[in-house]
Short mmCIF file of C-alpha atoms in Angstrom, two decimals:
data_model
loop_
_atom_site.label_atom_id
_atom_site.label_comp_id
_atom_site.label_asym_id
_atom_site.label_seq_id
_atom_site.Cartn_x
_atom_site.Cartn_y
_atom_site.Cartn_z
CA MET Q 86 -67.45 -220.88 -165.73
CA SER Q 87 -65.05 -223.11 -163.79
CA GLY Q 88 -63.31 -226.44 -164.20
CA TRP Q 89 -61.15 -228.80 -162.19
CA ARG Q 90 -57.54 -229.64 -163.11
CA GLY Q 91 -55.37 -232.43 -161.77
CA VAL Q 92 -52.39 -231.09 -159.81
CA GLU Q 93 -49.40 -232.67 -158.07
CA VAL Q 94 -47.65 -230.99 -155.10
CA TYR Q 95 -44.20 -232.37 -154.25
CA GLY Q 96 -42.58 -232.17 -150.82
CA THR Q 97 -39.20 -233.62 -149.90
CA PHE Q 98 -40.51 -237.17 -149.43
CA ILE Q 99 -44.21 -236.96 -150.24
CA LYS Q 100 -46.44 -236.14 -153.19
CA LEU Q 101 -49.99 -234.84 -152.85
CA THR Q 102 -52.24 -235.35 -155.87
CA GLY Q 103 -55.68 -233.84 -156.27
CA GLU Q 104 -57.83 -231.44 -158.26
CA LEU Q 105 -57.78 -227.64 -158.10
CA GLU Q 106 -60.65 -225.51 -159.35
CA LEU Q 107 -59.79 -223.05 -162.13
CA VAL Q 108 -62.13 -220.09 -162.44
CA GLY Q 109 -62.97 -218.91 -165.96
CA VAL Q 110 -60.04 -218.96 -168.34
CA GLU Q 111 -57.33 -218.22 -165.77
CA ARG Q 112 -53.99 -220.00 -165.88
CA LEU Q 113 -53.11 -222.62 -163.26
CA SER Q 114 -50.45 -220.27 -161.87
CA ASP Q 115 -53.13 -217.57 -161.44
CA SER Q 116 -55.26 -219.98 -159.42
CA ILE Q 117 -52.32 -220.97 -157.23
CA ASN Q 118 -51.14 -217.39 -156.68
CA ARG Q 119 -54.57 -215.94 -155.83
CA PHE Q 120 -54.70 -214.05 -152.55
CA GLY Q 121 -55.05 -216.26 -149.52
CA ALA Q 122 -52.81 -218.47 -147.42
CA PHE Q 123 -54.35 -221.80 -148.43
CA LEU Q 124 -55.42 -223.87 -151.45
CA GLN Q 125 -58.32 -226.30 -151.50
CA PHE Q 126 -57.86 -229.56 -153.43
CA ARG Q 127 -60.61 -232.10 -153.96
CA ASN Q 128 -60.18 -235.87 -154.35
CA ALA Q 129 -56.67 -235.66 -152.88
CA ARG Q 130 -54.25 -238.36 -151.76
CA ALA Q 131 -50.81 -238.30 -150.11
CA GLU Q 132 -48.27 -240.71 -151.61
CA PRO Q 133 -44.62 -241.38 -150.80
CA LEU Q 134 -42.11 -240.50 -153.51
CA SER Q 135 -40.22 -243.72 -152.89
CA VAL Q 136 -41.76 -246.85 -154.40
CA ASN Q 137 -40.73 -248.84 -151.30
CA TYR Q 138 -43.54 -247.42 -149.14
CA PRO Q 139 -47.34 -247.81 -149.26
CA VAL Q 140 -49.85 -245.06 -150.02
CA LEU Q 141 -50.05 -242.84 -146.94
CA SER Q 142 -53.69 -241.84 -146.98
CA ARG Q 143 -57.01 -242.72 -148.48
CA MET Q 144 -58.67 -240.45 -151.02
CA GLU Q 145 -59.86 -237.36 -149.14
CA PRO Q 146 -62.81 -235.39 -150.55
CA VAL Q 147 -61.22 -232.02 -149.60
CA VAL Q 148 -57.66 -231.21 -148.48
CA THR Q 149 -56.25 -227.81 -147.50
CA ILE Q 150 -52.67 -226.96 -148.50
CA ALA Q 151 -50.69 -224.12 -146.93
CA LYS Q 152 -49.08 -221.72 -149.43
CA PRO Q 153 -45.65 -220.18 -148.79
CA GLY Q 154 -46.70 -216.53 -149.05
CA SER Q 155 -49.02 -213.97 -150.53
CA ALA Q 156 -50.27 -214.18 -154.07
CA ALA Q 157 -49.80 -211.85 -157.00
CA MET Q 158 -51.94 -210.40 -159.70
CA TRP Q 159 -51.62 -211.70 -163.26
CA ARG Q 160 -48.33 -210.75 -164.93
CA GLU Q 161 -47.04 -211.09 -168.49
CA THR Q 162 -44.08 -213.50 -168.51
CA VAL Q 163 -41.30 -214.73 -170.80
CA PRO Q 164 -39.75 -218.25 -170.57
CA HIS Q 165 -36.04 -218.62 -169.66
CA ALA Q 166 -34.14 -221.93 -169.54
CA ALA Q 167 -32.96 -222.63 -165.99
CA SER Q 168 -31.53 -225.26 -163.67
CA ILE Q 169 -32.71 -225.26 -160.06
CA ASN Q 170 -31.72 -227.34 -157.05
CA THR Q 171 -33.81 -227.93 -153.93
CA ALA Q 172 -33.05 -230.09 -150.90
CA ALA Q 173 -34.56 -233.11 -152.66
CA PHE Q 174 -34.76 -232.32 -156.38
CA SER Q 175 -32.50 -231.28 -159.24
CA LEU Q 176 -34.68 -229.55 -161.86
CA VAL Q 177 -34.27 -228.19 -165.39
CA GLY Q 178 -36.94 -226.41 -167.38
CA ASP Q 179 -38.21 -223.03 -168.49
CA VAL Q 180 -39.00 -220.54 -165.71
CA HIS Q 181 -41.49 -217.80 -166.54
CA LEU Q 182 -40.34 -214.30 -165.59
CA GLU Q 183 -41.51 -210.77 -166.26
CA PRO Q 184 -39.80 -209.19 -169.30
CA GLY Q 185 -36.50 -207.52 -168.39
CA HIS Q 186 -36.10 -209.42 -165.08
CA ASN Q 187 -33.89 -212.31 -164.09
CA LEU Q 188 -34.72 -215.10 -161.62
CA GLN Q 189 -33.04 -213.42 -158.66
CA ASP Q 190 -35.03 -210.22 -159.29
CA HIS Q 191 -38.23 -212.26 -159.50
CA LEU Q 192 -37.58 -214.14 -156.25
CA GLU Q 193 -36.72 -210.91 -154.41
CA ARG Q 194 -39.76 -209.02 -155.76
CA HIS Q 195 -42.27 -211.89 -155.32
CA PRO Q 196 -40.92 -214.02 -152.44
CA GLY Q 197 -44.16 -215.87 -151.73
CA ASP Q 198 -45.31 -216.65 -155.26
CA PHE Q 199 -44.99 -220.13 -156.71
CA LEU Q 200 -42.59 -220.13 -159.66
CA PRO Q 201 -44.13 -221.40 -162.95
CA ILE Q 202 -41.91 -223.90 -164.80
CA THR Q 203 -42.68 -225.52 -168.16
CA ASN Q 204 -40.90 -228.43 -169.88
CA LEU Q 205 -39.80 -229.70 -166.46
CA SER Q 206 -37.38 -232.57 -166.00
CA ALA Q 207 -36.66 -233.39 -162.37
CA LEU Q 208 -34.55 -235.92 -160.52
CA TRP Q 209 -35.56 -236.78 -156.96
CA ILE Q 210 -32.56 -237.74 -154.87
CA THR Q 211 -33.45 -239.68 -151.72
CA THR Q 212 -29.89 -240.08 -150.37
CA ILE Q 213 -26.43 -240.12 -151.88
CA SER Q 214 -26.23 -243.91 -151.89
CA SER Q 215 -29.89 -244.69 -152.56
CA GLU Q 216 -32.33 -244.75 -155.43
CA THR Q 217 -33.27 -241.76 -157.60
CA HIS Q 218 -36.51 -241.11 -159.44
CA ALA Q 219 -36.93 -239.05 -162.60
CA LEU Q 220 -40.08 -237.28 -163.65
CA GLN Q 221 -41.10 -235.03 -166.52
CA ARG Q 222 -44.05 -232.67 -166.57
CA PRO Q 223 -45.22 -230.11 -169.14
CA PHE Q 224 -46.01 -227.66 -166.31
CA ALA Q 225 -45.16 -227.30 -162.62
CA LEU Q 226 -45.19 -224.69 -159.89
CA LEU Q 227 -42.21 -224.53 -157.53
CA ASN Q 228 -42.40 -223.26 -153.95
CA PRO Q 229 -39.63 -220.62 -153.89
CA SER Q 230 -38.75 -221.36 -150.26
CA ALA Q 231 -37.47 -224.78 -151.42
CA ILE Q 232 -34.80 -223.33 -153.75
CA LEU Q 233 -31.17 -223.89 -152.73
CA SER Q 234 -29.48 -222.74 -155.94
CA PHE Q 235 -30.36 -221.75 -159.50
CA ALA Q 236 -28.81 -220.72 -162.80
CA LEU Q 237 -30.36 -219.29 -165.94
CA ARG Q 238 -29.02 -220.95 -169.08
#
């Protein structure tokens, strides 16, 4: 049994939207962190994060996305409130870590795995003197190579 789920991937200035196939009853983070260097999205489109620019591409039937590192097997996790800063985003939400581990431990032990975040509130900062955009999502996956700083709350 499989199904398709809408997913958004955020870069510094671009957002890719599309559908990712989930196999069986696996979690979205399991699908993202499966072994392999790439993800396949269907019905995908690249869009600028700024509202001042047009859509960058037409709807593509299949798009391949490079992942930052190797994937992990399923792990039991516990949510922890956190704030995280990247080059373009300031984020707050609940990161999901293995019991008894903190975020630094997790990032050192699993450097290539996307970080699951629930109850996400994010602020995209284009430049110091320019517009900002806020977004909220019930679930997101963060590329760990984008993290500049973090704090557990």
